[in-house]
Amino acid sequence: MERFLRRDPALKIIKVFEKEYPSSTYYVGLTHLNIHIGNMRRNFDTARKLAMYMYGFEPAILVLPYMQPYGPIHTKITEQNRTRFKTYFLSLRSWYLRDLLAVARNYGINIAIPGILERAGSRKFISAIYLPGSFDEKPVVHRKVILDDREEELGLSAGKLPKVFTLGDVEFSMVIDSELFYPELSRVYSVLADFIVAGLPQNEPLKRYLNAIKLVSQITGFTILVPGSRVYSSNKLYYTTPTLIVSEGDIVFKYNEEEQAIIFVPIEKLVRSNKSVDKYILKLLSILRKYLAKKVERSGTRKGNSYKNG
C-alpha cells in the first residue's frame, strides 16, 4: 500500500495506493509536520522547503496542517496571551501568506492550509486558504460558516457561504474543525466536490473528531484527508495529531511518527466516480430555503408586533 522514498534524512516521503494506481503522475501531497507555536518564520521555512521537495514530483497540491503558520489557538485567551493571539491574524497582504504565495507560484505548487486566523478589514474569521501555483489565478478563501460559542466570544465572524476549490478537472472542499459535526454541510459539498481536506485543532480530543470524519466519509462517499502535526512549545512536544486518510468510513492510512513526512496520494484515488448532482440534496436545499424564508418572515412579524405593543 505504501512505499518510502528518502530524499532527506529529516523528511520521509511516502507514496500510498501505488498498486491500485501504478501509472499515476499527479498527486496530493498530504503533510505531517513539526509546528512551533508562535514561530511563524520557522514554520514558513518548513513550508518553503516542502514546496522545493514537491517540485520534482509534479503534485497537484501541497496540504499543510491546520494553523500551520503559528500553531493551535489556546483554549482560554488570558490577558497574558491576548497580545500574541492578536498577532496571529493574517491577511493576504501579511508577509507569511504573501511570501508563501510567491513560493507557490515560483515552484508551480498549489498550497492549501485548512485553517488560519484571517483578518479582512475590520472583521476576523477562521478560514481555509488555497494559494495557487499559477500567476493567472488568485488565492481563494473559505471562511468557517459555523462558529462555536467560544469563537463567537473571541469576536470572530462567520463566513456566508461554503467554498469549493478547483484543481483542473478535480474539485475539493476544506472543512474546518467543528464544521465536521454538521454532516449536512458536507452533503452540500457532495454536489460538486471530489474529496475533502479536514483541518483538526491540535489541542482538543481526537476521538470525537474521528467519529465525525468516519460518519461524513460514509454518508457522502468522500475520501477525507487530514494533515497531521507535532506541535512544539519552547522545543518541547505539546501535542500530536496523526495524518489520516479516511475512505468509505474507514481509516485506510495513518501516520503519527516523529519523522516529518509528505504522503503522496494519487489524484485518481480521490476522484469520486459516482459524482453527480444528487436530486435529493437539491430538494433538501430547496426545502431549507423555504423554511428559512418563513422563519425570517415570522421573526420579522414578531419583532414588529413587539414594537407596536411596546
Short mmCIF file of C-alpha atoms in Angstrom, two decimals:
data_model
loop_
_atom_site.label_atom_id
_atom_site.label_comp_id
_atom_site.label_asym_id
_atom_site.label_seq_id
_atom_site.Cartn_x
_atom_site.Cartn_y
_atom_site.Cartn_z
CA MET A 1 0.00 0.00 0.00
CA GLU A 2 2.81 2.42 0.78
CA ARG A 3 6.40 3.00 -0.26
CA PHE A 4 9.04 5.16 1.39
CA LEU A 5 11.22 7.39 -0.79
CA ARG A 6 14.05 9.09 1.06
CA ARG A 7 15.43 12.37 -0.22
CA ASP A 8 16.36 13.94 3.11
CA PRO A 9 17.23 12.34 6.46
CA ALA A 10 14.81 14.72 8.21
CA LEU A 11 11.87 14.07 5.88
CA LYS A 12 10.09 10.87 4.94
CA ILE A 13 8.33 10.78 1.57
CA ILE A 14 5.64 8.10 1.27
CA LYS A 15 3.67 7.03 -1.77
CA VAL A 16 0.39 5.30 -0.97
CA PHE A 17 -2.01 3.26 -3.15
CA GLU A 18 0.70 2.57 -5.75
CA LYS A 19 -0.61 -0.91 -6.53
CA GLU A 20 -4.05 0.49 -7.29
CA TYR A 21 -2.71 3.38 -9.38
CA PRO A 22 0.76 2.37 -10.68
CA SER A 23 0.79 4.85 -13.55
CA SER A 24 -0.31 7.91 -11.57
CA THR A 25 1.80 11.05 -12.06
CA TYR A 26 -0.44 13.57 -10.31
CA TYR A 27 -0.56 13.65 -6.52
CA VAL A 28 -1.87 15.45 -3.48
CA GLY A 29 0.99 15.95 -1.03
CA LEU A 30 -0.50 15.40 2.44
CA THR A 31 1.87 16.57 5.16
CA HIS A 32 2.81 15.54 8.68
CA LEU A 33 4.87 18.40 10.08
CA ASN A 34 6.51 19.90 13.13
CA ILE A 35 4.82 23.16 14.11
CA HIS A 36 6.43 25.59 16.57
CA ILE A 37 3.92 27.68 18.49
CA GLY A 38 4.22 31.37 17.68
CA ASN A 39 7.30 30.95 15.45
CA MET A 40 5.97 31.96 12.04
CA ARG A 41 9.41 32.37 10.48
CA ARG A 42 10.43 28.82 11.37
CA ASN A 43 7.10 27.40 10.21
CA PHE A 44 7.32 29.37 6.97
CA ASP A 45 10.78 27.95 6.27
CA THR A 46 9.36 24.44 6.72
CA ALA A 47 6.59 25.12 4.19
CA ARG A 48 9.04 26.66 1.72
CA LYS A 49 11.37 23.65 1.87
CA LEU A 50 8.45 21.28 1.34
CA ALA A 51 7.46 23.13 -1.82
CA MET A 52 11.01 22.62 -3.07
CA TYR A 53 10.77 18.86 -2.39
CA MET A 54 7.44 18.67 -4.18
CA TYR A 55 8.72 20.39 -7.29
CA GLY A 56 10.22 17.29 -8.90
CA PHE A 57 7.14 15.14 -8.25
CA GLU A 58 4.64 17.35 -10.07
CA PRO A 59 1.96 17.15 -7.36
CA ALA A 60 -1.47 18.66 -7.67
CA ILE A 61 -1.29 20.35 -4.29
CA LEU A 62 0.64 20.54 -1.02
CA VAL A 63 -1.66 20.33 2.03
CA LEU A 64 -0.26 21.89 5.21
CA PRO A 65 -1.65 21.22 8.71
CA TYR A 66 -4.31 23.25 10.50
CA MET A 67 -2.95 26.57 11.83
CA GLN A 68 0.47 25.79 10.34
CA PRO A 69 1.73 29.39 10.44
CA TYR A 70 1.78 29.60 14.26
CA GLY A 71 0.22 26.56 15.95
CA PRO A 72 -3.02 25.96 17.87
CA ILE A 73 -5.19 28.61 19.43
CA HIS A 74 -5.16 28.36 23.21
CA THR A 75 -8.45 27.14 24.63
CA LYS A 76 -8.52 30.09 27.02
CA ILE A 77 -7.45 33.56 25.97
CA THR A 78 -5.98 35.35 29.01
CA GLU A 79 -4.56 38.84 29.33
CA GLN A 80 -1.08 37.32 29.11
CA ASN A 81 -1.59 35.65 25.73
CA ARG A 82 -4.16 38.08 24.27
CA THR A 83 -1.45 40.20 22.63
CA ARG A 84 0.08 37.16 20.93
CA PHE A 85 -3.36 35.98 19.84
CA LYS A 86 -3.95 39.28 18.03
CA THR A 87 -0.69 38.88 16.09
CA TYR A 88 -1.87 35.54 14.68
CA PHE A 89 -4.45 37.12 12.36
CA LEU A 90 -3.23 37.16 8.77
CA SER A 91 -4.47 38.96 5.70
CA LEU A 92 -3.47 38.18 2.13
CA ARG A 93 -1.07 41.12 2.46
CA SER A 94 0.62 39.67 5.56
CA TRP A 95 4.21 38.69 4.91
CA TYR A 96 3.55 34.99 5.62
CA LEU A 97 0.77 34.49 3.05
CA ARG A 98 2.31 36.95 0.59
CA ASP A 99 5.66 35.12 0.64
CA LEU A 100 4.05 31.67 0.64
CA LEU A 101 2.01 32.65 -2.43
CA ALA A 102 5.26 33.70 -4.12
CA VAL A 103 6.75 30.27 -3.24
CA ALA A 104 3.68 28.51 -4.67
CA ARG A 105 3.90 30.43 -7.93
CA ASN A 106 7.67 30.16 -8.31
CA TYR A 107 7.59 26.37 -7.91
CA GLY A 108 4.24 25.84 -9.61
CA ILE A 109 2.91 24.12 -6.48
CA ASN A 110 -0.64 24.74 -5.23
CA ILE A 111 -0.69 25.09 -1.43
CA ALA A 112 -3.65 24.67 0.94
CA ILE A 113 -3.96 25.43 4.65
CA PRO A 114 -7.21 24.12 6.17
CA GLY A 115 -7.40 26.68 8.95
CA ILE A 116 -5.82 30.05 9.78
CA LEU A 117 -6.93 33.15 11.64
CA GLU A 118 -7.77 35.67 8.93
CA ARG A 119 -8.31 39.41 9.08
CA ALA A 120 -10.33 41.07 6.30
CA GLY A 121 -10.79 44.74 7.01
CA SER A 122 -12.28 45.08 10.48
CA ARG A 123 -13.67 41.55 10.53
CA LYS A 124 -11.93 38.38 11.73
CA PHE A 125 -12.50 34.81 10.59
CA ILE A 126 -11.25 31.26 10.86
CA SER A 127 -10.50 30.45 7.25
CA ALA A 128 -9.14 27.78 4.94
CA ILE A 129 -6.94 29.21 2.21
CA TYR A 130 -5.84 27.98 -1.20
CA LEU A 131 -2.73 29.52 -2.76
CA PRO A 132 -2.48 28.68 -6.47
CA GLY A 133 0.79 27.79 -8.14
CA SER A 134 -0.19 29.78 -11.22
CA PHE A 135 0.33 33.51 -11.79
CA ASP A 136 -3.03 33.57 -13.60
CA GLU A 137 -5.04 32.56 -10.52
CA LYS A 138 -5.82 34.39 -7.31
CA PRO A 139 -5.95 32.94 -3.78
CA VAL A 140 -9.31 31.50 -2.72
CA VAL A 141 -10.64 31.60 0.84
CA HIS A 142 -13.32 29.57 2.62
CA ARG A 143 -14.42 31.27 5.84
CA LYS A 144 -15.81 28.99 8.50
CA VAL A 145 -19.60 29.20 8.26
CA ILE A 146 -20.46 27.55 11.59
CA LEU A 147 -18.82 29.03 14.70
CA ASP A 148 -18.95 27.61 18.20
CA ASP A 149 -19.66 29.72 21.30
CA ARG A 150 -16.01 30.24 22.13
CA GLU A 151 -15.19 31.50 18.66
CA GLU A 152 -18.05 33.98 18.85
CA GLU A 153 -16.81 35.15 22.25
CA LEU A 154 -13.43 35.86 20.64
CA GLY A 155 -15.16 38.26 18.24
CA LEU A 156 -14.87 36.09 15.15
CA SER A 157 -17.33 36.39 12.27
CA ALA A 158 -18.92 33.54 10.34
CA GLY A 159 -18.49 33.14 6.60
CA LYS A 160 -21.59 33.43 4.42
CA LEU A 161 -21.16 30.52 2.01
CA PRO A 162 -19.07 27.33 1.80
CA LYS A 163 -16.43 27.23 -0.91
CA VAL A 164 -15.33 24.58 -3.41
CA PHE A 165 -11.76 24.73 -4.71
CA THR A 166 -10.72 23.73 -8.24
CA LEU A 167 -7.66 21.71 -9.29
CA GLY A 168 -8.03 21.44 -13.04
CA ASP A 169 -10.85 18.92 -13.54
CA VAL A 170 -10.90 17.99 -9.84
CA GLU A 171 -12.75 19.88 -7.12
CA PHE A 172 -12.38 19.65 -3.36
CA SER A 173 -13.59 21.33 -0.21
CA MET A 174 -11.92 22.18 3.09
CA VAL A 175 -13.85 21.62 6.30
CA ILE A 176 -12.63 23.46 9.40
CA ASP A 177 -12.69 21.57 12.74
CA SER A 178 -16.25 21.77 14.23
CA GLU A 179 -17.84 22.06 10.77
CA LEU A 180 -17.34 18.28 10.69
CA PHE A 181 -20.10 17.92 13.26
CA TYR A 182 -22.64 19.15 10.71
CA PRO A 183 -22.76 16.42 8.02
CA GLU A 184 -25.39 18.47 6.20
CA LEU A 185 -22.63 20.87 5.16
CA SER A 186 -20.60 18.03 3.64
CA ARG A 187 -23.71 16.78 1.85
CA VAL A 188 -23.93 20.17 0.19
CA TYR A 189 -20.32 19.79 -0.90
CA SER A 190 -21.12 16.37 -2.35
CA VAL A 191 -22.99 18.04 -5.21
CA LEU A 192 -19.69 19.31 -6.65
CA ALA A 193 -16.57 18.21 -4.78
CA ASP A 194 -14.46 15.06 -5.21
CA PHE A 195 -12.76 14.94 -1.81
CA ILE A 196 -12.46 16.79 1.49
CA VAL A 197 -9.47 18.20 3.36
CA ALA A 198 -10.21 18.45 7.08
CA GLY A 199 -8.38 20.72 9.48
CA LEU A 200 -8.39 19.44 13.06
CA PRO A 201 -7.40 21.54 16.10
CA GLN A 202 -4.17 20.29 17.68
CA ASN A 203 -5.22 20.78 21.29
CA GLU A 204 -8.58 19.00 21.51
CA PRO A 205 -9.50 15.31 21.98
CA LEU A 206 -9.22 13.44 18.69
CA LYS A 207 -11.79 10.69 19.29
CA ARG A 208 -14.93 12.75 18.70
CA TYR A 209 -13.44 14.18 15.51
CA LEU A 210 -12.61 10.69 14.26
CA ASN A 211 -16.19 9.61 14.76
CA ALA A 212 -17.41 12.65 12.81
CA ILE A 213 -14.90 12.10 9.99
CA LYS A 214 -15.87 8.44 9.59
CA LEU A 215 -19.56 9.34 9.53
CA VAL A 216 -19.09 12.10 6.92
CA SER A 217 -16.97 9.81 4.75
CA GLN A 218 -19.52 7.02 4.96
CA ILE A 219 -22.64 9.03 4.16
CA THR A 220 -21.09 11.17 1.41
CA GLY A 221 -18.66 8.75 -0.27
CA PHE A 222 -15.83 11.27 0.16
CA THR A 223 -12.23 10.37 0.81
CA ILE A 224 -11.16 12.70 3.62
CA LEU A 225 -7.55 13.84 4.03
CA VAL A 226 -6.36 15.03 7.44
CA PRO A 227 -2.90 16.63 7.60
CA GLY A 228 -1.22 15.91 10.92
CA SER A 229 1.34 17.65 13.09
CA ARG A 230 3.64 17.50 16.07
CA VAL A 231 3.25 20.78 17.91
CA TYR A 232 6.17 22.13 19.96
CA SER A 233 6.23 24.85 22.60
CA SER A 234 9.73 26.08 23.50
CA ASN A 235 11.10 22.97 21.75
CA LYS A 236 9.06 20.68 24.00
CA LEU A 237 6.37 18.43 22.48
CA TYR A 238 2.97 19.95 23.24
CA TYR A 239 0.50 17.84 21.21
CA THR A 240 0.34 15.42 18.29
CA THR A 241 -2.30 14.92 15.62
CA PRO A 242 -1.95 11.94 13.25
CA THR A 243 -2.10 12.29 9.49
CA LEU A 244 -5.09 10.31 8.24
CA ILE A 245 -6.80 9.16 5.07
CA VAL A 246 -10.40 8.05 5.63
CA SER A 247 -12.38 6.36 2.87
CA GLU A 248 -15.88 4.85 2.98
CA GLY A 249 -15.97 5.35 6.74
CA ASP A 250 -12.67 3.55 7.46
CA ILE A 251 -9.17 4.79 8.26
CA VAL A 252 -7.14 3.43 5.34
CA PHE A 253 -3.89 5.21 6.21
CA LYS A 254 -2.44 6.62 9.43
CA TYR A 255 0.92 8.21 10.15
CA ASN A 256 1.99 9.52 13.56
CA GLU A 257 5.75 9.02 13.76
CA GLU A 258 8.37 11.50 14.94
CA GLU A 259 9.82 12.00 11.47
CA GLN A 260 8.20 14.67 9.32
CA ALA A 261 6.62 13.30 6.16
CA ILE A 262 4.87 14.06 2.90
CA ILE A 263 2.33 11.41 1.90
CA PHE A 264 1.73 11.31 -1.85
CA VAL A 265 -1.89 10.39 -2.61
CA PRO A 266 -2.75 9.67 -6.28
CA ILE A 267 -5.37 12.10 -7.51
CA GLU A 268 -7.24 9.15 -9.08
CA LYS A 269 -7.85 7.76 -5.58
CA LEU A 270 -9.67 10.96 -4.63
CA VAL A 271 -11.89 11.46 -7.69
CA ARG A 272 -15.41 10.23 -7.00
CA SER A 273 -16.54 8.04 -9.88
CA ASN A 274 -20.18 8.39 -8.85
CA LYS A 275 -20.12 12.17 -8.51
CA SER A 276 -23.36 13.58 -9.82
CA VAL A 277 -25.93 16.17 -8.91
CA ASP A 278 -27.90 14.45 -6.17
CA LYS A 279 -31.54 15.39 -6.74
CA TYR A 280 -32.32 14.65 -3.11
CA ILE A 281 -29.68 17.12 -1.92
CA LEU A 282 -31.10 19.74 -4.26
CA LYS A 283 -34.56 19.01 -2.90
CA LEU A 284 -33.26 19.33 0.66
CA LEU A 285 -31.67 22.68 -0.17
CA SER A 286 -34.94 23.87 -1.67
CA ILE A 287 -36.83 22.85 1.48
CA LEU A 288 -34.26 24.60 3.68
CA ARG A 289 -34.52 27.81 1.66
CA LYS A 290 -38.32 27.85 2.03
CA TYR A 291 -38.09 27.01 5.72
CA LEU A 292 -35.55 29.73 6.43
CA ALA A 293 -37.51 32.27 4.41
CA LYS A 294 -40.61 31.54 6.52
CA LYS A 295 -38.58 31.70 9.72
CA VAL A 296 -37.17 35.12 8.81
CA GLU A 297 -40.68 36.31 7.86
CA ARG A 298 -42.13 35.12 11.19
CA SER A 299 -39.23 36.65 13.10
CA GLY A 300 -39.85 40.00 11.40
CA THR A 301 -43.55 39.83 12.18
CA ARG A 302 -42.92 39.08 15.85
CA LYS A 303 -40.44 41.93 16.15
CA GLY A 304 -42.95 44.25 14.50
CA ASN A 305 -45.74 43.19 16.86
CA SER A 306 -43.47 43.54 19.86
CA TYR A 307 -42.56 47.07 18.78
CA LYS A 308 -46.19 48.04 18.29
CA ASN A 309 -47.27 46.55 21.59
CA GLY A 310 -44.36 48.12 23.43
#
